[in-house]
Every structure is written in structure tokens, then in C-alpha cells.
Short mmCIF file of C-alpha atoms in Angstrom, two decimals:
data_model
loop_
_atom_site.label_atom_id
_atom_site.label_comp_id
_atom_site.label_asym_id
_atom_site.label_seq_id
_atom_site.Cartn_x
_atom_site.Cartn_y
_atom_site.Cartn_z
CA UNK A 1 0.00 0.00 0.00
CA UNK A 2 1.29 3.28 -1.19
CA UNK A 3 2.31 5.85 1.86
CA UNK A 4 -1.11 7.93 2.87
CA UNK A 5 -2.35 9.64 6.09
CA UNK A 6 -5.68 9.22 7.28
CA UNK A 7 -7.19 11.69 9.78
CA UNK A 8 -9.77 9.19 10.72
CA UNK A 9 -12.59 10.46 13.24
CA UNK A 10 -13.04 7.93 15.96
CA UNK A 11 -16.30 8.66 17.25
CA UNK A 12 -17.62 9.72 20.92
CA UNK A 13 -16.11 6.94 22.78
CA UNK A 14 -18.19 4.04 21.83
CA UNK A 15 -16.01 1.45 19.67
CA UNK A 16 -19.79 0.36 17.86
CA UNK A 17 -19.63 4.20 16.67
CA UNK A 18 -16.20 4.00 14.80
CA UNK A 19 -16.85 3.64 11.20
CA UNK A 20 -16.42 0.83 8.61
CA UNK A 21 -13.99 2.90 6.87
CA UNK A 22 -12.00 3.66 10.01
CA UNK A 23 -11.93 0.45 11.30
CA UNK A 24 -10.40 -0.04 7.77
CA UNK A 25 -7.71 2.11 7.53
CA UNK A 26 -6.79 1.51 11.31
CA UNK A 27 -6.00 -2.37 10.92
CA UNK A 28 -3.96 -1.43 8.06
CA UNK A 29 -1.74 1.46 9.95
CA UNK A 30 1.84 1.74 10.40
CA UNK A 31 1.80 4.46 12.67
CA UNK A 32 -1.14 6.38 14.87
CA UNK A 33 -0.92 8.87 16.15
CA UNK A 34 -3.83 9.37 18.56
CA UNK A 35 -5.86 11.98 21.04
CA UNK A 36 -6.63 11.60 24.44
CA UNK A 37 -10.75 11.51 23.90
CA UNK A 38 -9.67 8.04 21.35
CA UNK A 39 -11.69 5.41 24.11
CA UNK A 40 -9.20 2.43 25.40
CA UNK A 41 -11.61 -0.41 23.06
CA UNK A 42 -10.34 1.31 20.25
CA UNK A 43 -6.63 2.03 20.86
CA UNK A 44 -6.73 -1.84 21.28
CA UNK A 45 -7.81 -2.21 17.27
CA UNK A 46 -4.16 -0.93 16.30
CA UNK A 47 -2.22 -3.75 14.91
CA UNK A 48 0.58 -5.27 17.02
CA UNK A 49 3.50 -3.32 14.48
CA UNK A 50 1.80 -0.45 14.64
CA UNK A 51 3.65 2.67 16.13
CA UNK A 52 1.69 4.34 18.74
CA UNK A 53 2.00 8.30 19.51
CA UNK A 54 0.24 10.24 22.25
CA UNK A 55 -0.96 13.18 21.18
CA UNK A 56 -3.40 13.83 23.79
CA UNK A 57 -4.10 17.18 24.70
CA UNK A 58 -5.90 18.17 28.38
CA UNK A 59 -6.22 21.64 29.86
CA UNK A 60 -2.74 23.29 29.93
CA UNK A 61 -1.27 20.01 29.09
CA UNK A 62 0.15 19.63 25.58
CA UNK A 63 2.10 16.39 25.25
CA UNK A 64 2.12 17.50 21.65
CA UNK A 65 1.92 20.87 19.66
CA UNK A 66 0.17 21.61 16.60
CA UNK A 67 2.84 22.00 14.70
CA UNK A 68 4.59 18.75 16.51
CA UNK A 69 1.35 16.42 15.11
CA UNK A 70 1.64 17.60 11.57
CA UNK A 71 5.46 17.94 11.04
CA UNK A 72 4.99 14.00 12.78
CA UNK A 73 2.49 12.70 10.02
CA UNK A 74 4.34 14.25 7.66
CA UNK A 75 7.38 12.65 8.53
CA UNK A 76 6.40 9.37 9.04
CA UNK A 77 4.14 9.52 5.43
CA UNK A 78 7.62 10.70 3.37
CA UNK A 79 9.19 7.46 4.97
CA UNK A 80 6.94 5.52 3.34
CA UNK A 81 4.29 4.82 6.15
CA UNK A 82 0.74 4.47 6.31
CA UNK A 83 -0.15 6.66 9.12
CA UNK A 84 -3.48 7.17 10.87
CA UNK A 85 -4.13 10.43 12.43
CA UNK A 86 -6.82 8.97 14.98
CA UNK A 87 -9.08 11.71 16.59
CA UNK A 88 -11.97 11.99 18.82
CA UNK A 89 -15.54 12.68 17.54
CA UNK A 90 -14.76 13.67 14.09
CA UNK A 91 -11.78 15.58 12.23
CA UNK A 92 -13.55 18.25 10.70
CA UNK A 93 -15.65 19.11 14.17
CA UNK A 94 -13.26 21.65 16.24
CA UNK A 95 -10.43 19.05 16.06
CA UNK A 96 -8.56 21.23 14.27
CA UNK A 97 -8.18 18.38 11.02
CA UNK A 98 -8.72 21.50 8.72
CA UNK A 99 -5.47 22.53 10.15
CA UNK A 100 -3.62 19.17 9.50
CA UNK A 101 -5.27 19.18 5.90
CA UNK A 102 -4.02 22.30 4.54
CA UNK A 103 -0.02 20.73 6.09
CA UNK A 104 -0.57 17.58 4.53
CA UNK A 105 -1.78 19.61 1.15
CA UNK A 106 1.06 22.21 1.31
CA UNK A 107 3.88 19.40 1.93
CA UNK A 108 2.31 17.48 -1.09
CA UNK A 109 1.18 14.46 1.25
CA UNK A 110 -1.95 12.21 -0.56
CA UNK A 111 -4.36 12.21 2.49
CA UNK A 112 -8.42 11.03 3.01
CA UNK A 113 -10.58 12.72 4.84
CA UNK A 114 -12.31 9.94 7.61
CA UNK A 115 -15.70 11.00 9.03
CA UNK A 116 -16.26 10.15 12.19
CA UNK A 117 -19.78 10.08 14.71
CA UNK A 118 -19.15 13.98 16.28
CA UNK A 119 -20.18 14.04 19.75
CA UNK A 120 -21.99 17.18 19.17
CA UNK A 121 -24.96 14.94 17.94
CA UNK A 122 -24.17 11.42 19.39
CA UNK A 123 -23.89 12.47 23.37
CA UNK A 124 -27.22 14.20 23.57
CA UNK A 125 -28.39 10.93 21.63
CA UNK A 126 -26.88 8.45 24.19
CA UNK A 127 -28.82 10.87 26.77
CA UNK A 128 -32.35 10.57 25.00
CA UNK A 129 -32.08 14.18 23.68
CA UNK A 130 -32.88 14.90 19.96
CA UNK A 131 -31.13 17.95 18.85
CA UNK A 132 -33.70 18.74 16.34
CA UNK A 133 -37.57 18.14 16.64
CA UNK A 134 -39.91 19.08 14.53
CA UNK A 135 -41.89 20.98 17.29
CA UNK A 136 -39.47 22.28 19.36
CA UNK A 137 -36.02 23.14 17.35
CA UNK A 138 -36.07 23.48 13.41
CA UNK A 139 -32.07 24.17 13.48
CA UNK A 140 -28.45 24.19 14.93
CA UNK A 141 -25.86 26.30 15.30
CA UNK A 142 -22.35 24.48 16.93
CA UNK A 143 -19.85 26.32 19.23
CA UNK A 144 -16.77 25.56 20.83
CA UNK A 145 -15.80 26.83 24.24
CA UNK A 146 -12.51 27.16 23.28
CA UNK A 147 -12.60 29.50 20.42
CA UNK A 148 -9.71 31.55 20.01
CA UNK A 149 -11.46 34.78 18.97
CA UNK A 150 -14.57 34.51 21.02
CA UNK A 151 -16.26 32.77 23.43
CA UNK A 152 -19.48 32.63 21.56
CA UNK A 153 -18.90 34.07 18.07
CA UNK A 154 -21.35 36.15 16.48
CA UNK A 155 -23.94 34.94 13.77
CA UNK A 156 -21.64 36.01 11.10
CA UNK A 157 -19.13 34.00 11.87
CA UNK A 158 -20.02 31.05 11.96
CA UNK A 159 -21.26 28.46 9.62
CA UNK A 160 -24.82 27.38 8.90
CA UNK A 161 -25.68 24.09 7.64
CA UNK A 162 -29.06 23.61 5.76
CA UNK A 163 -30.45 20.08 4.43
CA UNK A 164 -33.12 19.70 2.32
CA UNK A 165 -33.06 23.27 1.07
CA UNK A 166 -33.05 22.82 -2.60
CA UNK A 167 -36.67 22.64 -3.56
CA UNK A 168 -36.54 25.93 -0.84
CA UNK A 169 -33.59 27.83 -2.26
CA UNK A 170 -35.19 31.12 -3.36
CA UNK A 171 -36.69 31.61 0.06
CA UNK A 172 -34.03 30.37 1.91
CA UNK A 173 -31.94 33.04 0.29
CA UNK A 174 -34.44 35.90 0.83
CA UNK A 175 -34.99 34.91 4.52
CA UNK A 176 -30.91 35.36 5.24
CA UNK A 177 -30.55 38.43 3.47
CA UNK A 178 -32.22 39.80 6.21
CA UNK A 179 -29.27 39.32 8.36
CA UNK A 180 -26.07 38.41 6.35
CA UNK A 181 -24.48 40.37 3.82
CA UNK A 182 -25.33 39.74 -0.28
CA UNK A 183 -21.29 38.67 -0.40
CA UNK A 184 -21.83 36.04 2.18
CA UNK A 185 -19.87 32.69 0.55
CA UNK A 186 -21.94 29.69 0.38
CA UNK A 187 -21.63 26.50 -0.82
CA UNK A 188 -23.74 24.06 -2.04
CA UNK A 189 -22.94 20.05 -2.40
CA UNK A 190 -24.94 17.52 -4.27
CA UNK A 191 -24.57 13.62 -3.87
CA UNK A 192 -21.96 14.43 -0.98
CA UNK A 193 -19.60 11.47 -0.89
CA UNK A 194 -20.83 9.24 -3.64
CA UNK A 195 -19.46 9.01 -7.13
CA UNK A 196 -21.75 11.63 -7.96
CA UNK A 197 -20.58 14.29 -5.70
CA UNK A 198 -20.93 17.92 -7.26
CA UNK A 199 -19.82 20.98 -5.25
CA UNK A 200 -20.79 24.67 -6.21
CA UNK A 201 -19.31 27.68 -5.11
CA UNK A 202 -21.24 30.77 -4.97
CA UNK A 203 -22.43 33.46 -2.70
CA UNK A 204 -25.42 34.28 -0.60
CA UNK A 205 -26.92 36.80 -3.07
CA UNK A 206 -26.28 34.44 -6.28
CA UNK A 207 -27.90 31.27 -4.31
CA UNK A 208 -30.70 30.57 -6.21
CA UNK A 209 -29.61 31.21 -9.60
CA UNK A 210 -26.76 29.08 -8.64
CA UNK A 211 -28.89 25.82 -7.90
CA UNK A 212 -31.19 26.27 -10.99
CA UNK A 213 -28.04 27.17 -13.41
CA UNK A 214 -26.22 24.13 -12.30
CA UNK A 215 -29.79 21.69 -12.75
CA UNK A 216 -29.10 20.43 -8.48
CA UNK A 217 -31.13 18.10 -7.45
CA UNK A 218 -31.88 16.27 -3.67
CA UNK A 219 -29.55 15.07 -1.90
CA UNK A 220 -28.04 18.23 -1.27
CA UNK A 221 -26.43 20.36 1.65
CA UNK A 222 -26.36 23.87 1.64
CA UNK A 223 -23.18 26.00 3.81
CA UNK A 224 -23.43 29.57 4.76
CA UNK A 225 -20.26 31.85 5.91
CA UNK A 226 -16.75 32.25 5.27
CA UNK A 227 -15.90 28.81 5.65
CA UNK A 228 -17.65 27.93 2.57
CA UNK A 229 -14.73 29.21 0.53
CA UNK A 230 -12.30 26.87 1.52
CA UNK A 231 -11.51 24.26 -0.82
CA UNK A 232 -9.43 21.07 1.21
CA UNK A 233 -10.62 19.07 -2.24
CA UNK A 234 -8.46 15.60 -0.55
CA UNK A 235 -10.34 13.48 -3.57
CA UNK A 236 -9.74 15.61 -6.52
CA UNK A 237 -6.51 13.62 -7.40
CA UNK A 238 -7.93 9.97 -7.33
CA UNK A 239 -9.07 8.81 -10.40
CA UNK A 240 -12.02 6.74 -9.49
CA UNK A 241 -13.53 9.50 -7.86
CA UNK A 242 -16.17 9.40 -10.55
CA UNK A 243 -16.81 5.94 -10.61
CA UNK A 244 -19.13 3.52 -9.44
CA UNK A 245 -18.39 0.68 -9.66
CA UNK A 246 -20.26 -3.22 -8.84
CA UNK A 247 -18.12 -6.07 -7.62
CA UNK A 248 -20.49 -9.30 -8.47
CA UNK A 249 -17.97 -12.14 -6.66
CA UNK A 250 -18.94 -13.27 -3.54
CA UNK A 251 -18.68 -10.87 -0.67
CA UNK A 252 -15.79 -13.16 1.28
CA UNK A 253 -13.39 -12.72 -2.10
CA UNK A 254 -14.37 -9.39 -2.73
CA UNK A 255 -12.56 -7.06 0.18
CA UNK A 256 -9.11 -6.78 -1.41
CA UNK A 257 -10.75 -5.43 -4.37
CA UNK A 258 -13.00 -3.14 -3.02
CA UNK A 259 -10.35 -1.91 -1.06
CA UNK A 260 -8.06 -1.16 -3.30
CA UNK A 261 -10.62 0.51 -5.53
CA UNK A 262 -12.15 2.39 -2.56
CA UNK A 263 -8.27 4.00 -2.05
CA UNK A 264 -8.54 5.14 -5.40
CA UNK A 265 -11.64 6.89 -5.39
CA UNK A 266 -14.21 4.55 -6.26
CA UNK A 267 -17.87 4.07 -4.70
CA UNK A 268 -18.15 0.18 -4.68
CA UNK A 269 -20.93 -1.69 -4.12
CA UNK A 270 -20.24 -5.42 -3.01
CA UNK A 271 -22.91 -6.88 -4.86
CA UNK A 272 -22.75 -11.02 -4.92
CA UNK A 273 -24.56 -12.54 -7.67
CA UNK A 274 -24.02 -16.38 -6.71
CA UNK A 275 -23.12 -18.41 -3.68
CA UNK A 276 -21.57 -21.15 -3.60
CA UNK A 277 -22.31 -24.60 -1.14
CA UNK A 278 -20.41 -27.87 -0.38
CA UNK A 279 -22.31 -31.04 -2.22
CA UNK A 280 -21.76 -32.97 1.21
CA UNK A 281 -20.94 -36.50 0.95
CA UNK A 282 -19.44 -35.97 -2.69
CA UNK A 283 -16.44 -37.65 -1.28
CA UNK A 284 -17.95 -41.06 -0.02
CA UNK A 285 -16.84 -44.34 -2.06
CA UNK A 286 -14.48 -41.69 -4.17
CA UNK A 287 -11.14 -43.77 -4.17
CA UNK A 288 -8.63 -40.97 -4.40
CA UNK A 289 -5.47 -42.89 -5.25
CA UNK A 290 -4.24 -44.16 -8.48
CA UNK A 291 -3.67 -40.97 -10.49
CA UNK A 292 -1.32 -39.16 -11.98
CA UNK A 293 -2.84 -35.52 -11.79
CA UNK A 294 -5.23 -34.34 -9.60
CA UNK A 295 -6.69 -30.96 -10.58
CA UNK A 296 -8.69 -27.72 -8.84
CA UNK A 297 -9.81 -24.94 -10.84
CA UNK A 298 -11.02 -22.63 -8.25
CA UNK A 299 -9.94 -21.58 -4.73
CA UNK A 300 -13.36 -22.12 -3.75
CA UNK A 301 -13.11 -25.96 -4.79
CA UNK A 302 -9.50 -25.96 -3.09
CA UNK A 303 -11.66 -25.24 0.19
CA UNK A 304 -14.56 -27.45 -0.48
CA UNK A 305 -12.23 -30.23 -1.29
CA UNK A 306 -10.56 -29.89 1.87
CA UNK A 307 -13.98 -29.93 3.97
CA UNK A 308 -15.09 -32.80 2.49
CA UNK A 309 -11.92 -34.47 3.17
CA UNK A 310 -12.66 -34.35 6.61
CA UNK A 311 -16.23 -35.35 6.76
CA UNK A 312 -15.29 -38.37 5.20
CA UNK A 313 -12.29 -39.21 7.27
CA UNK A 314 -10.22 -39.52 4.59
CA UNK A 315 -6.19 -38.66 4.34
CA UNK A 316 -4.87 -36.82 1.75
CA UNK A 317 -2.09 -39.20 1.91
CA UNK A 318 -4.53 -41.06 -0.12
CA UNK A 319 -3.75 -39.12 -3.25
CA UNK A 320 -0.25 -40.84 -3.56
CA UNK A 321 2.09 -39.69 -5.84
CA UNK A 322 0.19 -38.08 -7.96
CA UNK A 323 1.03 -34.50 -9.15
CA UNK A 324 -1.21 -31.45 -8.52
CA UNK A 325 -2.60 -29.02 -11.20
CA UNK A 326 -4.16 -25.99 -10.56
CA UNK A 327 -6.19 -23.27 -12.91
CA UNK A 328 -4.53 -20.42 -11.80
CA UNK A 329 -2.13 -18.96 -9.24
CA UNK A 330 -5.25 -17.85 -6.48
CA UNK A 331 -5.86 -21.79 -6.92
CA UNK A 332 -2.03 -22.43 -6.64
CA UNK A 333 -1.66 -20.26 -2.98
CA UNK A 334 -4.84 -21.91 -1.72
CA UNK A 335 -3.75 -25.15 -2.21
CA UNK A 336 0.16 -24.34 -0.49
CA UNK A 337 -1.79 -22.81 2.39
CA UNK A 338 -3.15 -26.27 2.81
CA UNK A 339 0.00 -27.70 2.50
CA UNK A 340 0.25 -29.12 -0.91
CA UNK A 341 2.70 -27.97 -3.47
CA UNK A 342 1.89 -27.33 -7.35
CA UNK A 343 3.27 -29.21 -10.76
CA UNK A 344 1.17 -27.41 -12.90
CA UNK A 345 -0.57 -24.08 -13.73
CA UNK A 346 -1.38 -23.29 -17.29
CA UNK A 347 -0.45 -20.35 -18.80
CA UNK A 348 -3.98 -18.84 -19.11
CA UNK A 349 -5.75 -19.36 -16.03
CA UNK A 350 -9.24 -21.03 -17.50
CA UNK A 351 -10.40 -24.49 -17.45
CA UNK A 352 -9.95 -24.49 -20.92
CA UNK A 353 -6.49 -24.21 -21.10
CA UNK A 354 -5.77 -26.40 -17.83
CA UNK A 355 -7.53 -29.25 -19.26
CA UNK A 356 -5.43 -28.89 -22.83
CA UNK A 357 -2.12 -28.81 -20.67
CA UNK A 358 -2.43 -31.91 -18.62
CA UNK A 359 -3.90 -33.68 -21.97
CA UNK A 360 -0.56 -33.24 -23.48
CA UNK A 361 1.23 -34.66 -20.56
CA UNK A 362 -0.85 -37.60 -20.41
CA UNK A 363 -2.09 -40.15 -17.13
CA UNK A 364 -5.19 -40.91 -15.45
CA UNK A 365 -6.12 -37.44 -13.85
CA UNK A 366 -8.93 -36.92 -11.35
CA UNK A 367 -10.74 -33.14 -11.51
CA UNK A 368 -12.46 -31.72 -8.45
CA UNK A 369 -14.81 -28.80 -9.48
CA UNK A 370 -17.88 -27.23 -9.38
CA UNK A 371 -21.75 -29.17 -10.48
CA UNK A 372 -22.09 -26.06 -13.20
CA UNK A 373 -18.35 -25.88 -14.66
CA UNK A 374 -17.80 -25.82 -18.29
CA UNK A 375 -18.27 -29.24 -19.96
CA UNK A 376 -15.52 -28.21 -22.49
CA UNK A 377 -13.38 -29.40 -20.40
CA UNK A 378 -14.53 -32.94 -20.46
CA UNK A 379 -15.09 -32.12 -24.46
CA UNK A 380 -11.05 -31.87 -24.25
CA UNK A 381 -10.52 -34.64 -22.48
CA UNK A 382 -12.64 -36.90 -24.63
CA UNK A 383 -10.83 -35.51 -27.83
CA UNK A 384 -7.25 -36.68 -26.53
CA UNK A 385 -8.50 -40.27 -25.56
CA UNK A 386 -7.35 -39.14 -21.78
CA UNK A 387 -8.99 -41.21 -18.88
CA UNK A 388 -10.04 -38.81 -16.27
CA UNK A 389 -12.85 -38.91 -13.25
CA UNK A 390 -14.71 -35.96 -12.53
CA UNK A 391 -16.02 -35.06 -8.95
CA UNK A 392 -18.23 -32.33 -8.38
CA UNK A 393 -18.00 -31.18 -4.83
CA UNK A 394 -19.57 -27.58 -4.59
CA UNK A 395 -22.40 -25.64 -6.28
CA UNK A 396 -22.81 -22.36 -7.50
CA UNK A 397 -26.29 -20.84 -6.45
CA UNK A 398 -27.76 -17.61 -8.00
CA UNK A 399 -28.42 -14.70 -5.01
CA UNK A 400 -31.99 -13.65 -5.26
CA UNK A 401 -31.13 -9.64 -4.92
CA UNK A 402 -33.52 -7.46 -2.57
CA UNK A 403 -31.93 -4.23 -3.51
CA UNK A 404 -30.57 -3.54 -7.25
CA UNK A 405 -28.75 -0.23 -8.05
CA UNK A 406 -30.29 1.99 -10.58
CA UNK A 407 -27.00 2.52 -12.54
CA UNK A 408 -23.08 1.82 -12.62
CA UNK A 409 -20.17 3.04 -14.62
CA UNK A 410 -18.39 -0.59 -14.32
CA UNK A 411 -19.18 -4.16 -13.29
CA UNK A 412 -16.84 -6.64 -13.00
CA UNK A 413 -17.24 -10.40 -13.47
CA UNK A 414 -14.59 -13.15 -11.60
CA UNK A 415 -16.62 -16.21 -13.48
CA UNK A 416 -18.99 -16.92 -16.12
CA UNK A 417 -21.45 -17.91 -13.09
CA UNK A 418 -21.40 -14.01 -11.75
CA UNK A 419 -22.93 -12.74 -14.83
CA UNK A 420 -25.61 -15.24 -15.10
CA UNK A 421 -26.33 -14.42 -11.40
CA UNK A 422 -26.29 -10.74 -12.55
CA UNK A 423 -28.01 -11.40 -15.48
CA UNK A 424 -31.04 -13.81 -13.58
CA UNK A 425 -31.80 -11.10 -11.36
CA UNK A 426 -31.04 -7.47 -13.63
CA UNK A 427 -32.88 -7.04 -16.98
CA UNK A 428 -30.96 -3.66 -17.65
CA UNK A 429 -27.02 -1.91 -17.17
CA UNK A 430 -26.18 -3.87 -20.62
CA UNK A 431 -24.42 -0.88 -22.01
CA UNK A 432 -21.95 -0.55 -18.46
CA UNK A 433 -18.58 -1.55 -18.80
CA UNK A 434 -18.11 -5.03 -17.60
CA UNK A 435 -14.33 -5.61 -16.66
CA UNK A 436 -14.27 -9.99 -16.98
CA UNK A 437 -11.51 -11.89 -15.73
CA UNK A 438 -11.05 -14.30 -18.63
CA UNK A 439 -11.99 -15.62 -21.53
CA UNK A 440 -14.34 -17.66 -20.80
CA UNK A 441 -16.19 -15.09 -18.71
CA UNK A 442 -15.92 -12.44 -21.11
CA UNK A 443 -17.64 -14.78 -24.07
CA UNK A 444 -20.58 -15.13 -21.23
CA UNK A 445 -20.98 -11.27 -21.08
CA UNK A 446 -21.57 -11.33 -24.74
CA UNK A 447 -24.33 -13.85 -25.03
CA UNK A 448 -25.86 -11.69 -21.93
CA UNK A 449 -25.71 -8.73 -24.09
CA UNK A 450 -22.63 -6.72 -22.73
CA UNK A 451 -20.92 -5.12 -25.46
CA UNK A 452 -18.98 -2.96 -23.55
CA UNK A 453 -16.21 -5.75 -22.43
CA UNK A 454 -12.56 -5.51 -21.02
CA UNK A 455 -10.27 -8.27 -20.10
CA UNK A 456 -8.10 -8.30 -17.66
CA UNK A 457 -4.63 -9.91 -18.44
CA UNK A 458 -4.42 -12.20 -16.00
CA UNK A 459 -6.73 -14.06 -13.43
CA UNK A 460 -6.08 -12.19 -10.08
CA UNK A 461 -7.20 -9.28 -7.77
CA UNK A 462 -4.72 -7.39 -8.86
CA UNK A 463 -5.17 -7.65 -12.74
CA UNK A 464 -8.41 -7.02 -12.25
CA UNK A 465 -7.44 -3.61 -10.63
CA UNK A 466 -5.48 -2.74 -13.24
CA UNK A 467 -8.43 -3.31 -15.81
CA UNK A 468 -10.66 -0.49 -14.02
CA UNK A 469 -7.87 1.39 -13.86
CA UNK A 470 -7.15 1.44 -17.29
CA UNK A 471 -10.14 2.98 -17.61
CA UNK A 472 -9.86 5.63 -15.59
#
């Protein structure tokens, strides 16, 4: 992972209230450097290698300055670390993260922005007290008793944050003429956070014309005051920004990906079109010796095969001498995890091409796969006259979907079973880019009516990466 810092917001105290995203970045942290308010359950989420900093602060107690923090992240970022700037409540609420941003942007440091739960909202929460109720208190305005201009600043200095103001722009903007100047800056963001994320920059007397010029629609937040001019724009480098982007494998495969996609920009929806189930008892009366190759073409097979090998107390001692095959080199790791070392990997990873290898080098050859697999591979088999037993010990499912996205910029496909899942369950999206990982699964997105295809060069996570990124 490339060198980053993350001023990740870690909530009120509660460790339920840190973020998916934080949790994230924090398990994957070099170095964090942390604030007093950071509650002990989630100090004890930083990984064992981690370097830990206290940068807690208390009343005339600095162990830290400022300027100490940010010349520290941007230290340990240049040396290559990925270092988490872990902060109470959330970065952007009075914990001074703006400050830290605009270091991190002048020294030329890529940085992400985490959100975090702000105790402003969350305490009175925890206490049974709403901050807004529709009969009692229509807005907010949030101080800090430690401002260092005033106690309690004056309307016009501070920011005010409007939801659902769109459809009520031209009023909203008469209303606060009443009491802020025409030059007042405001923003106004659309879509905040998703791969649809617009922001406008305008002023208080140009409001309305500004939200009917640029056609913005609901979701949208509306900022009043001086703050509204600053632009910290963390996400204008990463070139997914704009994307979003369905991952169709099944959700236990699929966090590597999305991760790496996420740190580039990307809104990702984990979306799993199949599942996949042991056939139990696949294994009984299977004798396993007496062959020359024994072959796996998926990592999910790799795992079934090992399952079942228990269940039927047998010994994988059993297989002998014979040599192992597998379709690709996810296949190949799964299989040394458990132990077992690798003759043979073709040098396209499909079933296709595995079955054409070990038909040149001959032998009986036993092939543990899925009930649906392709039955060219048998078609191979059959053409070269090679004896080989075929045991189907898992089964690939479609996933009935209960929520389908309206639209995507790219899907991407791991197996010819993904986009028949897809395909069972979503009549439309045919003209989206879908990013296959073979052959074999690209030919399926054609007879499903994808014409929009790219294949990545090679069967793994991280060719698959580079295929979205290509298209960028």
C-alpha cells in the first residue's frame, strides 16, 4: 500500500460508533498517532506493528503541539508509512483536522478525509435528547468553548448548515438576506460522498440562480459563511472518484478489491450474484489414489475439497504420488496454504487451457470442481482419448437480490457464473462496462448482451485492478 495519512474520526467513545472505513484504515496502519478523547476499546484495534503516539491534549497540558502532530504525520508519510491520524468525535468538528489538511496539502502528502460520529450529535443521543424536533427546534448552530477569537462568536461568523433546502432555495436566500451580507460565501454540495458528488461555489446573493443554473437536485447540503470558501478538495486527485463501480464475486473474495478501488476513489458496491455450497458426501466411495494428476480450478473448490476431506475421514495421503494441477495462481496459494505444493498451472488461467495442458502430458487425472463448470473441459478430455474422473464437490447458487442499483459506470465479473447471477436477477445496465476476468467469462458477457467488455490480463485481484484502472 502506497504511503497515505488518514485523519480518521473515531467517534464519541463508543467502539460500535467507529466507522467501517476507520476500522479499515486503522487495521492497516503503520503508525497512529492518537488523542486523548480516542476510548481504550479502540486504541486496542491498532495492529501489534503499529507505532503508537500520544498526542493527547488536556487543559494546559500539551504532550504535543500543533505544529509537533503535523510535522509528525508528515514525517512518518515521506518514509513511506501508512499513518493514521486517529481523533476523537470527528476531524472536521473543532479538532482542528482542517489545520492538518491544509499541512498535509502544502507538503504534497496524498491524504483522506475519515468521518467520524461527532459528539456534538451522538452524546445528547446516548442521553435521549434529539437535537432537532420538529416541534421544538427546526435548526443548529455548533460552538466551541474554546474559540480563540470569542467565546461565543457572532452569527456572522459562523457556519450554517441547511439540508433539504433545494426545492426551498429562493426563500431560503431571501430569509438570510435579512441578516447576512449579499457577499456572504456559500456552498452548495450535491450527492456528498458518492461518485456523484458535485460541489458549487457561490455566494449568498447568487444562491438561487446558482442551484437552478447548475440543474441540483436532492440530496443536497447547503453552507453559509466564510468557511464555505475553503476548498481542502483531498479526492480531486484519485481517479475513481467518478466511478461507481459493482463487484459481483462473492462478498468473502471481494474485500481486497474493493479496497483497493475504494483507495482510489471509487464508490463500490459489493454486490454477490451467486453463492456457492459444499455437495456434502461428494467424497464417499471416491477412491482418491491411483492418479497421476489431480486438478482444482477454483480456490473455492481448493476449500470445499478440503472440507469434504474431513467429513469423510479420509487422508490426503490417499492421493499418492500423484502430481497437482491448478487453474490459476489464487488456486495455486490456496492449495500451499493447505500444504500441498503445485506441478502445474497453465499459462492462461481457464479451465480451458488447464484441461489442454495436462492432456498433453498424459495419465489418469482426477478433476475436483464445481456441479455447473464448463463441460468443455470434459469435451477436451474426450478428444485426446485421456482417462479422467470428474467429482463435483460444490455448487454455484444464484443470489436472489432485494436491492438492485439503478445505474453503474463498471461491473466486473470473476466467473462466467457471476454474470448469469447478474443477469437472472437485472434485466438492464447492458451498455456498463463489464471488466471480466477471462476468456471464458468475457464470451458469457456477450451472449448476456454486454458489449462494452474488457479483459483483464491475467486471473487475479490485482489484474483485475489494473483493468478499471485502465479505464480511468
Amino acid at each position: 500500500m502506497n504511503a497515505k495519512v488518514y485523519l480518521v474520526g473515531a467517534g464519541p467513545g463508543d467502539s460500535g460508533l467507529l466507522t467501517l472505513r476507520g476500522y479499515e484504515v486503522l487495521k492497516r496502519s503503520d503508525v497512529v498517532i492518537y488523542d486523548r478523547l480516542v476510548n481504550d476499546s479502540i486504541l486496542a484495534m491498532i495492529p501489534e506493528h503499529a507505532i503508537m503516539i500520544d498526542a493527547g491534549k488536556s487543559s494546559g497540558n500539551h504532550t504535543l503541539t500543533q505544529r509537533d502532530i503535523e510535522s509528525l504525520m508528515i514525517e512518518h508519510a515521506r518514509e513511506g508509512r501508512v499513518v493514521v491520524r486517529l481523533k476523537g468525535g470527528d476531524p472536521f468538528m473543532f479538532g482542528r483536522g482542517g489545520e492538518e489538511a491544509e499541512s498535509l496539502m502544502k507538503a504534497g502528502i496524498d491524504f483522506e478525509v475519515v468521518p467520524g460520529v461527532t459528539s456534538a450529535i451522538s452524546v445528547p443521543a446516548y442521553a435521549g435528547i434529539p437535537v432537532t424536533h420538529r416541534d421544538y427546534c427546526s435548526g443548529i448552530n455548533i460552538y466551541t468553548a474554546h474559540d480563540k477569537n470569542n467565546l461565543i462568536p457572532e452569527l456572522t461568523n459562523t457556519a450554517s448548515i441547511f439540508l433539504m433546502g433545494v426545492s426551498n432555495s429562493h426563500a431560503l436566500q431571501e430569509k438570510l438576506l435579512c441578516s447576512l451580507s449579499p457577499d456572504t460565501p456559500c456552498a452548495v454540495i450535491e450527492r456528498g460522498t458518492t461518485s456523484m458528488q458535485r460541489v458549487i461555489h457561490t455566494r449568498l446573493d447568487s444562491l438561487h440562480d446558482s442551484v437552478m443554473t447548475n440543474h441540483i437536485e436532492p440530496p443536497a447540503v447547503i453552507i453559509t459563511g466564510n468557511i464555505a470558501d475553503m476548498n481542502l478538495n483531498w479526492r480531486s486527485h484519485l481517479p475513481l472518484r467518478d466511478k461507481r463501480i459493482i463487484i459481483t464475486r462473492p462478498e468473502s473474495r471481494a474485500e481486497e478489491l474493493s479496497r483497493m478501488l475504494r483507495d482510489e476513489g471509487a464508490e463500490v458496491i459489493s454486490m454477490p450474484t451467486i453463492k456457492t455450497s459444499v455437495i456434502h458426501h461428494a467424497l464417499d466411495g471416491i477412491n482418491l489414489s491411483g492418479y497421476d494428476w489431480v486438478g482444482f480450478t477454483s480456490v473455492t473448490g481448493v476449500n470445499a475439497f478440503f472440507e469434504l476431506l474431513c467429513e469423510s475421514r479420509k487422508d490426503i495421503r490417499e492421493l499418492g504420488h500423484a502430481k497437482i494441477a491448478a487453474i490459476g495462481n489464487a488456486t495455486r496459494d490456496s492449495l500451499h496454504a493447505h500444504g500441498l505444493n503445485v506441478d502445474y498451472i497453465p499459462d492462461v488461467f481457464d479451465g480451458v487451457h488447464l484441461a489442454e495442458g495436462l492432456s498433453k502430458m498424459g495419465g489418469r487425472i482426477l478433476m475436483f470442481r464445481a456441479s455447473e463448470g464448463t463441460k468443455e473441459i470434459n469435451n477436451i478430455f474426450m478428444k485426446y482419448g485421456i482417462a479422467f474422473t470428474e467429482v463435483c464437490i460444490y455448487r454455484t447458487d444464484y443470489v436472489k437480490l432485494k436491492h438492485v442499483p439503478k445505474f453503474a459506470d463498471i461491473i466486473i465479473f470473476t466467473s462466467a457464473s457471476t454474470v448469469r447471477g447478474f443477469t437472472h436477477n437485472i434485466d438492464t445496465m447492458r451498455d456498463v462496462i463489464a471488466v471480466c476476468i477471462g476468456s471464458q467469462t468475457a464470451e458469457e458477457a456477450r451472449r448476456e448482451g454486454f458489449t462494452r467488455i474488457r479483459i483483464a490480463e491475467g486471473a487475479s485481484v490485482i489484474k483485475l485492478f489494473e483493468a478499471v484502472m485502465s479505464l480511468a
